[in-house]
Coordinates of C-alpha atoms and ligand atoms in Angstrom, one line a residue:
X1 CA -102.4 127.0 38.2
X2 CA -105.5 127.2 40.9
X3 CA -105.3 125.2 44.0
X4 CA -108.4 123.9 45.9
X5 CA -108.4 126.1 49.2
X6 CA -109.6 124.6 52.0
X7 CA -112.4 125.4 54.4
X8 CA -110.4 124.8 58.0
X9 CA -106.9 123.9 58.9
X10 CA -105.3 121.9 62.1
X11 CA -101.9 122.7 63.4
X12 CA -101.3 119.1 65.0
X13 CA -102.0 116.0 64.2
X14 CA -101.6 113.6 67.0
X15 CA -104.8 111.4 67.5
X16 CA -107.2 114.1 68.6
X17 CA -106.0 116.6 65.9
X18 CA -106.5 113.8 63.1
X19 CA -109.9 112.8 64.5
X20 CA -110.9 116.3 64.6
X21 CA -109.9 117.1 61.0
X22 CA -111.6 113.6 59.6
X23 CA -114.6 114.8 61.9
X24 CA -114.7 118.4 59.9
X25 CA -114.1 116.5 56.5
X26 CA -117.0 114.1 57.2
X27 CA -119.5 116.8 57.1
X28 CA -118.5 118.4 54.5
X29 CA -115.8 121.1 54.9
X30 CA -112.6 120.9 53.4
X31 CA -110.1 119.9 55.3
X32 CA -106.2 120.9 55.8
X33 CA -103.9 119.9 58.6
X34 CA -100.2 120.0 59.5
X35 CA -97.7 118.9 62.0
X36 CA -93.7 118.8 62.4
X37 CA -94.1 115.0 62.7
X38 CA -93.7 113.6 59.0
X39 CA -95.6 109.8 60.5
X40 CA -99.0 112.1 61.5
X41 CA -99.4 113.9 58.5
X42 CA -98.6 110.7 56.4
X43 CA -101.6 108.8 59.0
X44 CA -103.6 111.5 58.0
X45 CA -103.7 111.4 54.6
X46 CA -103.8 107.7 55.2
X47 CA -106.9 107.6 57.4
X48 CA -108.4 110.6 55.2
X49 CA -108.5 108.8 51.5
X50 CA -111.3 109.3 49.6
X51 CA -112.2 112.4 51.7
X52 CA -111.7 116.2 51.5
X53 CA -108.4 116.2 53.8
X54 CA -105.4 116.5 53.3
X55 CA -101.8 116.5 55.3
X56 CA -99.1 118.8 54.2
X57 CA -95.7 119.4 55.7
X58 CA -94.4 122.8 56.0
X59 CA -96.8 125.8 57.5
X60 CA -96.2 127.7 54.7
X61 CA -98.0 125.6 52.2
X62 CA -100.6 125.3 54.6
X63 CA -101.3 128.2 55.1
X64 CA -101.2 129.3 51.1
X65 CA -104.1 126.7 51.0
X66 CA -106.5 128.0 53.1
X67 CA -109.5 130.3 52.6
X68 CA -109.5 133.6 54.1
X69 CA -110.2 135.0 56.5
X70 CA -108.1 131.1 57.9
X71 CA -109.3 129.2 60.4
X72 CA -106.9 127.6 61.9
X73 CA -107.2 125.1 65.0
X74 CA -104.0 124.2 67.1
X75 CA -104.4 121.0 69.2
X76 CA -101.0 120.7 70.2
X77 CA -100.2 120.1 74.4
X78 CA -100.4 123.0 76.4
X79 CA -97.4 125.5 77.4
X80 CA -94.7 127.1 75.0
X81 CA -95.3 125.0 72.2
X82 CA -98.8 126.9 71.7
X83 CA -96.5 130.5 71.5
X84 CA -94.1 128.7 69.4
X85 CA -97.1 127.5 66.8
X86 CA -98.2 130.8 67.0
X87 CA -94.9 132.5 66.5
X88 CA -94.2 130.8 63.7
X89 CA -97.6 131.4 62.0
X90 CA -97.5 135.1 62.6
X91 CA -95.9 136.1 59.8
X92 CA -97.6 134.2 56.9
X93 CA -101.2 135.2 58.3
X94 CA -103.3 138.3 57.0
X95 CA -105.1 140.6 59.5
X96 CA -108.7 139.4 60.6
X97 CA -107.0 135.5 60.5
X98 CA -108.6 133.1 63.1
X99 CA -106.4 131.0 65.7
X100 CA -108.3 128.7 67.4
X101 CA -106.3 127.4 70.5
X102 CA -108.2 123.6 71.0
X103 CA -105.7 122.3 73.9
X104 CA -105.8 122.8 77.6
X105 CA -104.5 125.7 78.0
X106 CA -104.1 127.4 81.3
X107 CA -106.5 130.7 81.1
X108 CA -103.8 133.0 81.9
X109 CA -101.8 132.2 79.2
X110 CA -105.6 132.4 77.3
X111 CA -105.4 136.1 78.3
X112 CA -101.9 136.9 77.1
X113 CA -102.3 135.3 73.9
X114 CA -105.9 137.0 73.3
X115 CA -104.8 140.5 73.8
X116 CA -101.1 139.7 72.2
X117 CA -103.0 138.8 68.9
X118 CA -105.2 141.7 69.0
X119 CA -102.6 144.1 68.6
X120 CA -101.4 141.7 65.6
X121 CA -105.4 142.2 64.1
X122 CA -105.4 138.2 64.7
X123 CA -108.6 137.0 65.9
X124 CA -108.2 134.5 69.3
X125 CA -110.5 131.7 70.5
X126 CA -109.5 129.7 73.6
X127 CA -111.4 126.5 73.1
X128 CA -112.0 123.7 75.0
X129 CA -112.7 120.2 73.4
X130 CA -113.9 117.9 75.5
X131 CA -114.6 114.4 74.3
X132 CA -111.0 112.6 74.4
X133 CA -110.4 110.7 70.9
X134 CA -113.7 109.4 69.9
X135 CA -115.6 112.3 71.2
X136 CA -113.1 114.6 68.5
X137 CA -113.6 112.4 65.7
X138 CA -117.3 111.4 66.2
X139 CA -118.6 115.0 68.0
X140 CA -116.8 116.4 71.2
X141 CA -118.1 119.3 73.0
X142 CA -116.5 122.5 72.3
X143 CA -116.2 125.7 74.2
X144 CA -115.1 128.9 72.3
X145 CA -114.3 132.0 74.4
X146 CA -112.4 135.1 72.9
X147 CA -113.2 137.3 69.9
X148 CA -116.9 137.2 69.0
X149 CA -116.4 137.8 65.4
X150 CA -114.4 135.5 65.0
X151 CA -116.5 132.8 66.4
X152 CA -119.4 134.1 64.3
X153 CA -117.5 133.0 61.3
X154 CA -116.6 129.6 62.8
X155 CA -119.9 128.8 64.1
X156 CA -121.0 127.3 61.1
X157 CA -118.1 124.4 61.2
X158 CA -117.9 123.8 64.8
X159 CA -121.9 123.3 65.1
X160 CA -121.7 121.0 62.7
X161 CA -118.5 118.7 63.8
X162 CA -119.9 119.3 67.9
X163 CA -122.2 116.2 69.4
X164 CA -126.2 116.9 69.0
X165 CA -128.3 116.2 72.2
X166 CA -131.7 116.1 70.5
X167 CA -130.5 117.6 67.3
X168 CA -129.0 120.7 69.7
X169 CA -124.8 121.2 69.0
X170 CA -123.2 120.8 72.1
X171 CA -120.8 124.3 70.9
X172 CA -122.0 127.7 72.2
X173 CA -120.2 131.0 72.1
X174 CA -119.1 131.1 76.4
X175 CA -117.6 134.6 76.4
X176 CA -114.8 137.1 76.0
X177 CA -111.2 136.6 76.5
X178 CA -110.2 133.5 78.2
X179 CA -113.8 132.3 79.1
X180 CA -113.8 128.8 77.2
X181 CA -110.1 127.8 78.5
X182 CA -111.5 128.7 82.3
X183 CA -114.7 126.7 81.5
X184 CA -112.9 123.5 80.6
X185 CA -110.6 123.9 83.0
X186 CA -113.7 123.7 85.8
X187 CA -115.3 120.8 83.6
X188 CA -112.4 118.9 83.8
X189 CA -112.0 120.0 87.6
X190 CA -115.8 118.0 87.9
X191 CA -114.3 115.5 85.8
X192 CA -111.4 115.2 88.4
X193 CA -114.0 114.9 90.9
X194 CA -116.8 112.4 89.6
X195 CA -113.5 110.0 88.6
X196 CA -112.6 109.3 91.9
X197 CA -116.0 109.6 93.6
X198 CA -116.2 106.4 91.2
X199 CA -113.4 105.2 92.4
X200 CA -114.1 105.1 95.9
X201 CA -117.7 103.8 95.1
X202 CA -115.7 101.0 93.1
X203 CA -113.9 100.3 96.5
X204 CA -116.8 99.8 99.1
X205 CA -118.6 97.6 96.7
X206 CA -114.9 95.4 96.5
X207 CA -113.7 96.0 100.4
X208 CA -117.3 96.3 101.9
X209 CA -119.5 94.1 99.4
X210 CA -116.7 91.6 98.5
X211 CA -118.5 91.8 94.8
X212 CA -116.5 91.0 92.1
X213 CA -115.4 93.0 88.7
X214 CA -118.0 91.4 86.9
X215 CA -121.0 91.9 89.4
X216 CA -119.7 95.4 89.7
X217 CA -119.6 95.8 85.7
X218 CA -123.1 94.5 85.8
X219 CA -123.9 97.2 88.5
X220 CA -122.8 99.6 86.9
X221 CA -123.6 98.8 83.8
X222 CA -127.7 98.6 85.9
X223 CA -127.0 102.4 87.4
X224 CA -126.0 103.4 83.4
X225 CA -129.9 103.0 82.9
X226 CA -131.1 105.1 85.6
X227 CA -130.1 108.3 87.4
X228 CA -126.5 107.8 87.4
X229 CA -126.6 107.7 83.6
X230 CA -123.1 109.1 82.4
X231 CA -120.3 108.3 79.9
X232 CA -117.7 107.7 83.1
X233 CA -120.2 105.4 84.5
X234 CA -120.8 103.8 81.3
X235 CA -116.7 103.5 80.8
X236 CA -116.6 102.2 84.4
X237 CA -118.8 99.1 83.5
X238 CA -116.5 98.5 80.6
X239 CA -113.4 98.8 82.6
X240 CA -114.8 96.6 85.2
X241 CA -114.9 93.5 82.6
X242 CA -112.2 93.9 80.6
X243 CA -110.1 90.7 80.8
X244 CA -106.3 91.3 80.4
X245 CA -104.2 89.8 77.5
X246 CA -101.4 89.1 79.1
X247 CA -102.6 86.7 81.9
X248 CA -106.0 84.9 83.3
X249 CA -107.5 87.9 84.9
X250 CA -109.1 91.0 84.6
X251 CA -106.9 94.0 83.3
X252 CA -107.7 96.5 86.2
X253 CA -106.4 94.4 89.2
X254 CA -102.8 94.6 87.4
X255 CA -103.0 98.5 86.8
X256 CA -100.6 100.7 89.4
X257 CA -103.1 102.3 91.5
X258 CA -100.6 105.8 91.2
X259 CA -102.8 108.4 89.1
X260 CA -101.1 110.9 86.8
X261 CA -102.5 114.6 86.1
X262 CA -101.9 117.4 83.7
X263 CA -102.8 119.9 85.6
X264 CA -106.6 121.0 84.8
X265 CA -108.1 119.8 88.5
X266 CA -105.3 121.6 90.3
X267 CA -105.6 124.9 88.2
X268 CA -109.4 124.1 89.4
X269 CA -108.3 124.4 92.8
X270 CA -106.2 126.6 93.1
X271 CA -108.4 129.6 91.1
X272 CA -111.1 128.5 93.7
X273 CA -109.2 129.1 96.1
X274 CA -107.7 132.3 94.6
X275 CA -111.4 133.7 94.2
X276 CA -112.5 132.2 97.5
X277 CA -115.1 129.4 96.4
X278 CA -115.3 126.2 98.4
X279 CA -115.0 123.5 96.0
X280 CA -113.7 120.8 98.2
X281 CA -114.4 117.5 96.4
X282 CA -112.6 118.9 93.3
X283 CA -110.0 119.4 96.2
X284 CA -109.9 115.9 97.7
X285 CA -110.2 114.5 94.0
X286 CA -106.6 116.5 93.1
X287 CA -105.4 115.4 97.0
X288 CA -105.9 111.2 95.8
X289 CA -103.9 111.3 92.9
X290 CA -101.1 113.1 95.0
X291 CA -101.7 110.7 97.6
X292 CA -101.5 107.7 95.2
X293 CA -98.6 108.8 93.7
X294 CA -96.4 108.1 97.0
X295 CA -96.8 104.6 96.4
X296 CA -93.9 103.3 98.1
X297 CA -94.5 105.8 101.8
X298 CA -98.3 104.1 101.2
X299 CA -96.5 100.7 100.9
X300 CA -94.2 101.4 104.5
X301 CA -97.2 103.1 106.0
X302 CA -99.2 99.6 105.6
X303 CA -96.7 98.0 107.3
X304 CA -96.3 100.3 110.1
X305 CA -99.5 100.7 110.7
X306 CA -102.0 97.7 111.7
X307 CA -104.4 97.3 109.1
X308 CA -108.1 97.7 110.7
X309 CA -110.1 94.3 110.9
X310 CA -113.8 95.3 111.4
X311 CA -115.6 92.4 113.3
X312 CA -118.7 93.2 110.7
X313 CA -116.8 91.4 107.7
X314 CA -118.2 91.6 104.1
X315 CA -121.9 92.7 103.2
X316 CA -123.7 91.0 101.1
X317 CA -126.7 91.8 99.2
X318 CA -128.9 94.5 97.6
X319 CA -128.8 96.6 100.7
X320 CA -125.2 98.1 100.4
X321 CA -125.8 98.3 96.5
X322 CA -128.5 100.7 96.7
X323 CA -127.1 103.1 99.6
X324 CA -123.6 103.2 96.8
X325 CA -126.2 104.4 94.7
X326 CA -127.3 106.9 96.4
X327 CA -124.2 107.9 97.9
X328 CA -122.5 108.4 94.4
X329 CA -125.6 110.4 93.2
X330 CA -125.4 112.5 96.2
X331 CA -122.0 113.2 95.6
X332 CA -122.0 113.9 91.8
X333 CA -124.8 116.4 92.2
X334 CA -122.4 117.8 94.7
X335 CA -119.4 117.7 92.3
X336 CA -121.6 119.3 90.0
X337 CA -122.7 122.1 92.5
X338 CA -119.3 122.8 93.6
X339 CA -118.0 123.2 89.2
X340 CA -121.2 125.6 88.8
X341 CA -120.9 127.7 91.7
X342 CA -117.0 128.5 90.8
X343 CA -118.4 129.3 87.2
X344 CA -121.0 131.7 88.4
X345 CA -118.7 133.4 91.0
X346 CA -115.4 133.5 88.2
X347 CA -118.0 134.9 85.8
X348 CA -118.3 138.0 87.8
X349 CA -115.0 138.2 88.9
X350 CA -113.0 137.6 85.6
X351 CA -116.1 139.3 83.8
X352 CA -116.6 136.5 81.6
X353 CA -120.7 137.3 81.5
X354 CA -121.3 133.2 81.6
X355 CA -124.6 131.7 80.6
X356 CA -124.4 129.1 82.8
X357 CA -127.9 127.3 81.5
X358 CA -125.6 127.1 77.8
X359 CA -122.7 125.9 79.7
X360 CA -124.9 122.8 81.3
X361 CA -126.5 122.6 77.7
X362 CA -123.2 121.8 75.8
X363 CA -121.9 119.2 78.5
X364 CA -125.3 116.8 78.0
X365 CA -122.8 116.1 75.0
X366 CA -120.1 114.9 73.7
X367 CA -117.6 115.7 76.5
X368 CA -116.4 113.1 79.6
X369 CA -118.6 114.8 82.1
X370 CA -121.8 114.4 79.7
X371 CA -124.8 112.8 82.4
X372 CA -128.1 112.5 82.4
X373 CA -128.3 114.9 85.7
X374 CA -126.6 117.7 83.3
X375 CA -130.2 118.3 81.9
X376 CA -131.9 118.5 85.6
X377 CA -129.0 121.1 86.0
X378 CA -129.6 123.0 82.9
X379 CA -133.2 123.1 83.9
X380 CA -132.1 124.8 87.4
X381 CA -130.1 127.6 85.6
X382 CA -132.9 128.0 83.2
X383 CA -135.6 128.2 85.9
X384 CA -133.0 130.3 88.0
X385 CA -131.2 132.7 86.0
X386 CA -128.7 134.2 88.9
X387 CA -128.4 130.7 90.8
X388 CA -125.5 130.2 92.1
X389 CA -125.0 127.1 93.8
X390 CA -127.9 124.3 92.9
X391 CA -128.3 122.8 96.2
X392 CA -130.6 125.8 97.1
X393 CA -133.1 125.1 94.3
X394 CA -136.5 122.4 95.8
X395 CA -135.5 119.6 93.2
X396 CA -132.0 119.0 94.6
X397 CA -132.7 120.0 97.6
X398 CA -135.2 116.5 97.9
X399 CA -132.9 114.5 96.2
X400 CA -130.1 115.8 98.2
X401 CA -132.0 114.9 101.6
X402 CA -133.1 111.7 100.5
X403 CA -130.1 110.1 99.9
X404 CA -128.2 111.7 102.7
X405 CA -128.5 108.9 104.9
X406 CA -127.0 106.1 102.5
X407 CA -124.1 108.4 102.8
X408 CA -123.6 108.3 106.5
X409 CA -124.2 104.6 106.1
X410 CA -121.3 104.4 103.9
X411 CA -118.8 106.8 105.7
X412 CA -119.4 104.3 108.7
X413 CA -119.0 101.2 107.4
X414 CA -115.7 102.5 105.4
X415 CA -114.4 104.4 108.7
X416 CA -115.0 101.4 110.2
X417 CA -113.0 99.3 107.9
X418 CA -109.8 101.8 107.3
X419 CA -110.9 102.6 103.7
X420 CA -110.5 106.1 102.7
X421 CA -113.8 107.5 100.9
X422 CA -112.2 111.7 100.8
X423 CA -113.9 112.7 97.7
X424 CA -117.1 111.4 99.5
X425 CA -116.8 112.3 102.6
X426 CA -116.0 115.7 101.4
X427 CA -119.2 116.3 99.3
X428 CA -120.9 115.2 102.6
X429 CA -118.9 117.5 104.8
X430 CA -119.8 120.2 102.0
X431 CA -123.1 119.7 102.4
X432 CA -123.5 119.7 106.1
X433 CA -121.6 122.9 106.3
X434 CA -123.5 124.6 103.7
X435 CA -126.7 123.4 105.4
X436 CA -125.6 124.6 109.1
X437 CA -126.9 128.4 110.3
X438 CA -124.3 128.0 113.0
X439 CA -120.6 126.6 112.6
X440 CA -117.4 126.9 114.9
X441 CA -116.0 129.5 113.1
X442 CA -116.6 131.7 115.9
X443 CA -113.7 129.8 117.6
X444 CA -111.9 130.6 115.2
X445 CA -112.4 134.5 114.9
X446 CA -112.0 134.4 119.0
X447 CA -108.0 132.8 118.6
X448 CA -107.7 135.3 115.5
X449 CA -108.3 138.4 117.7
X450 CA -106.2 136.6 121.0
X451 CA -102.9 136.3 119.5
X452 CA -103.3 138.6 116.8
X453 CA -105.5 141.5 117.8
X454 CA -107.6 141.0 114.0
X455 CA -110.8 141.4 115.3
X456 CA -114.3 140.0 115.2
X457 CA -117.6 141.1 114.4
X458 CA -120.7 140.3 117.0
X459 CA -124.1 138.6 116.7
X460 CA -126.1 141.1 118.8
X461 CA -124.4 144.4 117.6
X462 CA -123.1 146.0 114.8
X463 CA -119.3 146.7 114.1
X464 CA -115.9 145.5 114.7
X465 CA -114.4 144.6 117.7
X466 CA -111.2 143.6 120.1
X467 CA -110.8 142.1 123.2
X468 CA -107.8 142.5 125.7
X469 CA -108.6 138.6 126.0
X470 CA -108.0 137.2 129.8
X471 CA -104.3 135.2 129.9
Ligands
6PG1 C1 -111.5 115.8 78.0 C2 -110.4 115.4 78.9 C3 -109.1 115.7 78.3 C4 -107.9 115.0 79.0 C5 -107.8 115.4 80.4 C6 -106.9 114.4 81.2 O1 -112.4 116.6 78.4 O2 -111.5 115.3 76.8 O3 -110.6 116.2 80.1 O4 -108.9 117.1 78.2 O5 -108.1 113.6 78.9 O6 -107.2 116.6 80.4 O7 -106.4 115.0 82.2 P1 -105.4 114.4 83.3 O8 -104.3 113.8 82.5 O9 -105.0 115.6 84.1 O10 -106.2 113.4 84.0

């Protein structure tokens, strides 16, 4: 007796997984997934009738049923269940077998598992999949990195199943070894960042414009349509209007304001840090949710300390709406800057050879960070094929300086008020810094060499020096 083999398999089918498979099914592949949990392989044969998927329950029948070389996705969460997937497939696969690792995995273990599964002749891809539930079953974006064969013979499925931007699959090839984990880790770093640079905006237009969730949704909904134009703005407007079921109200005034993390944004961080790339709004973005989470100190602390009454009171009018605008545009090309220099300086330090112009291309869809500026950014690396940081290119360099002053408008009136605008203020501080010829660092190389004898160098000579500094 023959079986039907099948085109591509999914270890995993928890929401994503599922929509991912239906997604490869829709256009045409045939489709194969598996998990451990019985209820997600019977929702997937459930949610798959009349289509060419199907769920089966042990990974040895799964993996009789696929076409060689396999192709084999795991979306299951990050960690030791990925090794223990892998372990356990090990020994059914043939040599020149594909593993395509979909979750968020942290690049290092990318690295291990790429060169682990080269001795075993198993071809790796760390992939990111960007897109949350919808963006899996109706197009995410998708970045491969690993074994370039291997993504040749994939290419075919995962440029169909990506999101099109003008008929263009948001899926490239990003690079060798751990290269497409890194770069999802840094999207969802910007992703971090542009999330609470909303928030904040969210906040002045409540504290400072006394506007209400559905003037904001309206706002919001107005800045979808221009410049700002981005699926988390779009989402914001929605949020902003939802009514809640359980009382007279609007949902998002009864959420906790404590915000959970997996661990992307401060994996951002801390390889920034690591290769010495300032990326300090991704920083203050990771620093909120830690603050928010000490809800009860934040609760005490309000007490303690005397909450600030500014004499000003609320502001009314089109005025403050336009200079949040501005602000939150400033800031996301920031965000932005701050993702794509940390790309360009990781890609020659963890020799990933990254086409930054393809990594801009594939984020203008399908994936949370997708915005209309992500063309305008494209266009940058395109024009400027060893930028490195896009606030030295003319076009953001104008739109940098024009809305600079709605930002200092809006750091004063929040300092003013007691409301803390970090992710903000940080894209502002960012920028002056970057933009000053001279900062106080000096100082700081002067107290370096006093108590510790590390020396400095000197403006008007060449070389390194030490001073027996005066006591
Ligand atoms: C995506 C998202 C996705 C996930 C985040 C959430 O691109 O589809 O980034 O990967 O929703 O990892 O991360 P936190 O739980 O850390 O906010």
């Amino acid at each position: 007796m023959t079986h039907q083999l099948y085109d591509f398999g999914m270890i995993g089918l928890g929401v994503m997984g599922r929509n991912f498979l239906l997604n490869v099914a829709d256009d045409g592949f045939a489709a194969l997934g598996t998990d451990i949990n019985e209820d997600s392989v019977k929702a997937l044969n459930e949610e798959g009738e009349g289509m060419n998927v199907k769920g089966v329950h042990t990974q040895k029948e799964f993996v009789s049923l696929l076409s060689t070389p396999r192709k084999i996705m795991l979306l299951v969460p990050a960690g030791k269940i990925v090794d223990k997937v892998i372990e356990g497939l090990l020994p059914l696969l043939d040599d020149g077998d594909i593993i395509i690792d979909g979750g968020n995995s942290h690049y290092d273990d990318t690295n291990r598992r790429y060169e682990y599964l080269k001795e075993k002749n198993i071809r790796f891809l760390g992939t990111g999949v960007s897109g949350g539930a919808e963006g899996a079953r109706r197009g995410p974006s998708i970045m491969p990195g690993g074994d370039r064969s291997a993504w040749e013979v994939v290419k075919p499925i995962l440029e169909t199943v990506a999101a099109k931007v003008d008929g263009d699959p948001c899926v490239t090839y990003i690079g060798e070894s751990s290269s497409g984990h890194y770069v999802k880790m840094v999207h969802n770093g910007i992703e971090y960042g542009l999330m609470q640079l909303i928030a904040e905006a969210y906040d002045v237009l409540k504290r400072v414009g006394g506007m209400s969730n559905d003037d904001m949704s309206a706002l919001f909904d107005k800045w979808n349509k221009g410049r700002l134009n981005s699926y988390l703005i779009e989402i914001t407007a929605d949020i902003l209007k939802q009514r809640d079921e359980e009382m007279d109200g609007h949902l998002l005034d009864v959420i906790l304001d404590k915000a959970k993390q997996k661990g992307t944004g401060k994996w951002t961080s801390q390889t920034a840090m690591d290769l010495g790339v300032p990326v300090p709004t991704i920083d203050a973005a990771v620093t909120m949710r830690g603050i928010s989470a000490f809800k009860e100190f934040r609760q005490d602390m309000s007490k303690l300390y005397k909450a600030v009454h500014p004499e000003e009171g609320v502001l009314k009018g089109e005025g403050l709406a336009k200079s949040v605008e501005e602000s939150l545009y400033f800031s996301f090309i920031i965000c932005y800057a701050q993702g794509m220099h940390l790309l360009a300086e990781a890609s020659e330090e963890l020799n990933y050879n990254l086409d930054l112009e393809g990594v801009a291309r594939i984020w203008r869809g399908g994936c949370i960070i997708r915005a209309k500026l992500l063309e305008q950014i494209r266009g940058s690396f395109s024009n400027h094929p060893k930028l490195k940081n896009m606030i030295s290119t003319r076009q953001f360099r104008d739109e940098l300086h024009s809305c600079r002053e709605s930002v200092v408008e809006i750091m004063h009136l929040t300092n003013e008020r007691g409301i803390s605008t970090m992710c903000m203020s940080s894209a502002l501080q960012y920028f002056e810094a970057f933009r000053s010829d001279r900062l106080p660092l000096n100082m700081v190389q002067a107290q370096r060499d006093y108590f510790g004898s590390h020396t400095y160098e000197r403006i008007d000579q060449k070389g390194t020096f030490h001073t027996q500094w005066d006591k």
